[in-house]
Amino acid sequence: MRKRFKKVQESTVTISELMLPSHSNFNGKIHGGYILSLLDQIAFACASKHSEVYCVTASVDTVDFLKPIEIGELVTMKASVNYVGRTSMVIGIRVEAENIQTGASKHCNSSYFSMVAKDSSGNSVEVPGLILKNHNEIRRFAKSLERRNRKRSGIAEFKSTDFASEKYLHLVEGQHVKIELED
């Protein structure tokens, strides 16, 4: 029987992988697309561990590439459930890279993935609630809620039927743009 509520640490997932030359881009750094693939995998593992069912990626809310990752560095990703709704979860992921020769470590990426729990028929299913045990977990939950609310208001604005450019001119004034309207 599934639990009605779970502690954050019950679903935390950590993975580490050595970055190989085959993971690099044309600039000799680790390709961002490869990191995104790993992020999606750990988000899936964390969400599935929390919900105890198959999960799908609904959206990637934020991916901030802070520092490049070098070939030969050991990348460690730490994922935790930051927020739960009825059928969805926000998984926060921190990426650190360590120079295995010097031991120097750097924070390279922070990401937030929205995941939805599904049953075998593809229908969304309810997920366990979250037990918040400390101020950091409360902060992460609240920040996820803020991002969710901003996203919803942005989607509502985008879906608006009023696409008159005059409504948005005040936003582009003073920006690095030249407007040449055609009749």
Short mmCIF file of C-alpha atoms in Angstrom, two decimals:
data_model
loop_
_atom_site.label_atom_id
_atom_site.label_comp_id
_atom_site.label_asym_id
_atom_site.label_seq_id
_atom_site.Cartn_x
_atom_site.Cartn_y
_atom_site.Cartn_z
CA MET A 1 0.00 0.00 0.00
CA ARG A 2 1.32 3.43 -0.98
CA LYS A 3 1.98 6.02 1.67
CA ARG A 4 -0.25 9.10 1.82
CA PHE A 5 2.74 11.33 2.67
CA LYS A 6 6.48 10.90 2.25
CA LYS A 7 9.52 12.70 3.55
CA VAL A 8 11.66 14.48 0.97
CA GLN A 9 14.68 12.27 1.71
CA GLU A 10 12.69 9.09 0.95
CA SER A 11 12.73 10.02 -2.75
CA THR A 12 16.10 11.74 -3.06
CA VAL A 13 18.30 10.37 -5.84
CA THR A 14 22.00 10.99 -6.44
CA ILE A 15 23.94 9.88 -9.51
CA SER A 16 27.55 10.40 -10.49
CA GLU A 17 29.14 9.95 -13.89
CA LEU A 18 32.61 10.57 -15.26
CA MET A 19 32.50 12.94 -18.24
CA LEU A 20 34.11 11.38 -21.31
CA PRO A 21 35.35 12.92 -24.58
CA SER A 22 32.33 11.39 -26.31
CA HIS A 23 30.11 13.72 -24.21
CA SER A 24 31.84 16.89 -25.43
CA ASN A 25 30.75 19.58 -27.85
CA PHE A 26 32.83 21.31 -30.54
CA ASN A 27 34.32 23.61 -27.92
CA GLY A 28 35.73 20.74 -25.84
CA LYS A 29 33.23 21.20 -22.98
CA ILE A 30 30.52 18.74 -22.02
CA HIS A 31 27.54 19.16 -24.32
CA GLY A 32 24.51 20.79 -22.66
CA GLY A 33 22.22 18.34 -24.44
CA TYR A 34 23.98 15.43 -22.77
CA ILE A 35 23.51 17.08 -19.36
CA LEU A 36 19.81 17.65 -20.19
CA SER A 37 19.44 13.94 -20.95
CA LEU A 38 20.96 13.04 -17.57
CA LEU A 39 18.74 15.61 -15.85
CA ASP A 40 15.64 14.05 -17.39
CA GLN A 41 16.73 10.59 -16.26
CA ILE A 42 17.31 11.61 -12.65
CA ALA A 43 14.06 13.62 -12.58
CA PHE A 44 12.22 10.48 -13.76
CA ALA A 45 13.93 8.34 -11.10
CA CYS A 46 13.17 10.79 -8.29
CA ALA A 47 9.53 11.33 -9.32
CA SER A 48 8.91 7.61 -9.83
CA LYS A 49 10.50 6.82 -6.48
CA HIS A 50 8.18 9.33 -4.76
CA SER A 51 5.00 8.36 -6.61
CA GLU A 52 5.78 4.63 -6.92
CA VAL A 53 4.42 4.73 -10.49
CA TYR A 54 5.68 5.59 -13.96
CA CYS A 55 6.21 9.34 -14.47
CA VAL A 56 6.52 11.56 -17.53
CA THR A 57 8.16 14.92 -17.99
CA ALA A 58 5.49 17.61 -18.32
CA SER A 59 7.87 20.55 -18.61
CA VAL A 60 11.35 21.73 -17.86
CA ASP A 61 10.68 24.87 -15.89
CA THR A 62 14.23 26.13 -15.48
CA VAL A 63 17.66 25.03 -16.59
CA ASP A 64 20.44 27.37 -15.57
CA PHE A 65 23.86 26.46 -16.96
CA LEU A 66 26.16 28.26 -14.53
CA LYS A 67 29.63 26.90 -15.31
CA PRO A 68 31.02 24.66 -18.05
CA ILE A 69 31.80 21.03 -17.30
CA GLU A 70 35.16 19.71 -18.44
CA ILE A 71 36.09 16.32 -19.87
CA GLY A 72 37.38 14.12 -17.06
CA GLU A 73 35.32 15.74 -14.32
CA LEU A 74 33.04 13.67 -12.13
CA VAL A 75 29.52 15.05 -12.37
CA THR A 76 27.16 14.45 -9.47
CA MET A 77 23.45 15.19 -9.73
CA LYS A 78 21.25 15.40 -6.66
CA ALA A 79 17.48 15.35 -7.16
CA SER A 80 14.70 15.85 -4.65
CA VAL A 81 10.97 16.41 -4.72
CA ASN A 82 10.51 20.13 -4.05
CA TYR A 83 6.75 20.35 -4.58
CA VAL A 84 3.77 18.05 -5.05
CA GLY A 85 0.35 18.81 -6.44
CA ARG A 86 -2.43 16.28 -6.90
CA THR A 87 -0.77 14.33 -9.76
CA SER A 88 2.36 16.37 -10.43
CA MET A 89 5.69 16.99 -8.77
CA VAL A 90 8.49 19.51 -9.18
CA ILE A 91 11.89 17.88 -9.01
CA GLY A 92 14.79 20.15 -8.13
CA ILE A 93 18.19 19.04 -9.37
CA ARG A 94 21.63 20.36 -8.44
CA VAL A 95 24.60 19.50 -10.65
CA GLU A 96 28.16 19.68 -9.36
CA ALA A 97 31.36 18.82 -11.18
CA GLU A 98 34.49 17.69 -9.39
CA ASN A 99 38.02 17.69 -10.70
CA ILE A 100 38.99 14.21 -9.51
CA GLN A 101 42.70 15.08 -9.48
CA THR A 102 42.47 18.21 -7.32
CA GLY A 103 39.17 17.60 -5.52
CA ALA A 104 37.94 21.07 -6.53
CA SER A 105 34.17 21.11 -6.91
CA LYS A 106 31.87 23.63 -8.64
CA HIS A 107 28.13 24.15 -8.89
CA CYS A 108 27.39 23.89 -12.63
CA ASN A 109 23.64 23.68 -13.03
CA SER A 110 20.31 24.02 -11.27
CA SER A 111 17.15 22.67 -12.84
CA TYR A 112 13.46 22.20 -12.12
CA PHE A 113 11.46 19.49 -13.89
CA SER A 114 7.69 19.13 -13.63
CA MET A 115 6.75 15.46 -13.66
CA VAL A 116 3.33 13.79 -13.79
CA ALA A 117 2.51 10.36 -12.37
CA LYS A 118 0.72 7.97 -14.75
CA ASP A 119 -0.97 4.59 -14.44
CA SER A 120 -0.55 1.75 -16.95
CA SER A 121 -3.35 3.22 -19.10
CA GLY A 122 -1.67 6.62 -19.28
CA ASN A 123 -4.08 8.35 -16.91
CA SER A 124 -2.71 10.78 -14.34
CA VAL A 125 -2.76 9.40 -10.80
CA GLU A 126 -2.57 11.00 -7.39
CA VAL A 127 0.85 11.24 -5.77
CA PRO A 128 1.70 11.08 -2.06
CA GLY A 129 1.89 14.38 -0.25
CA LEU A 130 5.16 15.77 1.04
CA ILE A 131 6.33 15.94 4.65
CA LEU A 132 8.48 19.05 5.06
CA LYS A 133 11.01 18.59 7.87
CA ASN A 134 13.11 21.79 7.78
CA HIS A 135 13.19 25.41 6.65
CA ASN A 136 15.08 24.57 3.44
CA GLU A 137 12.37 22.11 2.37
CA ILE A 138 9.67 24.70 3.16
CA ARG A 139 11.58 27.32 1.11
CA ARG A 140 11.93 24.94 -1.86
CA PHE A 141 8.22 24.08 -1.75
CA ALA A 142 7.23 27.78 -1.58
CA LYS A 143 9.61 28.75 -4.41
CA SER A 144 8.20 25.96 -6.58
CA LEU A 145 4.70 27.20 -5.85
CA GLU A 146 5.72 30.74 -6.85
CA ARG A 147 7.26 29.47 -10.14
CA ARG A 148 4.11 27.42 -10.83
CA ASN A 149 1.84 30.43 -10.27
CA ARG A 150 4.00 32.70 -12.51
CA LYS A 151 3.98 30.03 -15.20
CA ARG A 152 0.19 29.69 -15.05
CA SER A 153 -0.33 33.45 -15.37
CA GLY A 154 2.08 33.52 -18.33
CA ILE A 155 0.21 30.70 -20.06
CA ALA A 156 -3.09 32.51 -19.52
CA GLU A 157 -1.64 35.69 -21.04
CA PHE A 158 -0.24 33.76 -24.01
CA LYS A 159 -3.60 32.12 -24.65
CA SER A 160 -5.30 35.51 -24.65
CA THR A 161 -7.05 36.33 -27.93
CA ASP A 162 -5.81 39.93 -27.78
CA PHE A 163 -2.58 39.90 -29.80
CA ALA A 164 -2.60 43.61 -30.70
CA SER A 165 1.03 44.74 -30.77
CA GLU A 166 0.05 48.11 -29.25
CA LYS A 167 -0.59 46.25 -26.00
CA TYR A 168 3.09 45.23 -25.85
CA LEU A 169 4.88 48.32 -27.22
CA HIS A 170 5.67 49.60 -23.71
CA LEU A 171 7.63 46.38 -23.07
CA VAL A 172 9.92 46.79 -26.09
CA GLU A 173 10.63 50.50 -25.66
CA GLY A 174 14.26 51.06 -24.69
CA GLN A 175 15.29 47.56 -25.78
CA HIS A 176 17.88 46.71 -28.42
CA VAL A 177 15.30 46.45 -31.19
CA LYS A 178 14.21 48.45 -34.23
CA ILE A 179 10.53 48.40 -35.14
CA GLU A 180 9.62 48.78 -38.80
CA LEU A 181 5.86 48.16 -39.02
CA GLU A 182 4.47 47.34 -42.43
CA ASP A 183 1.00 48.52 -43.42
#
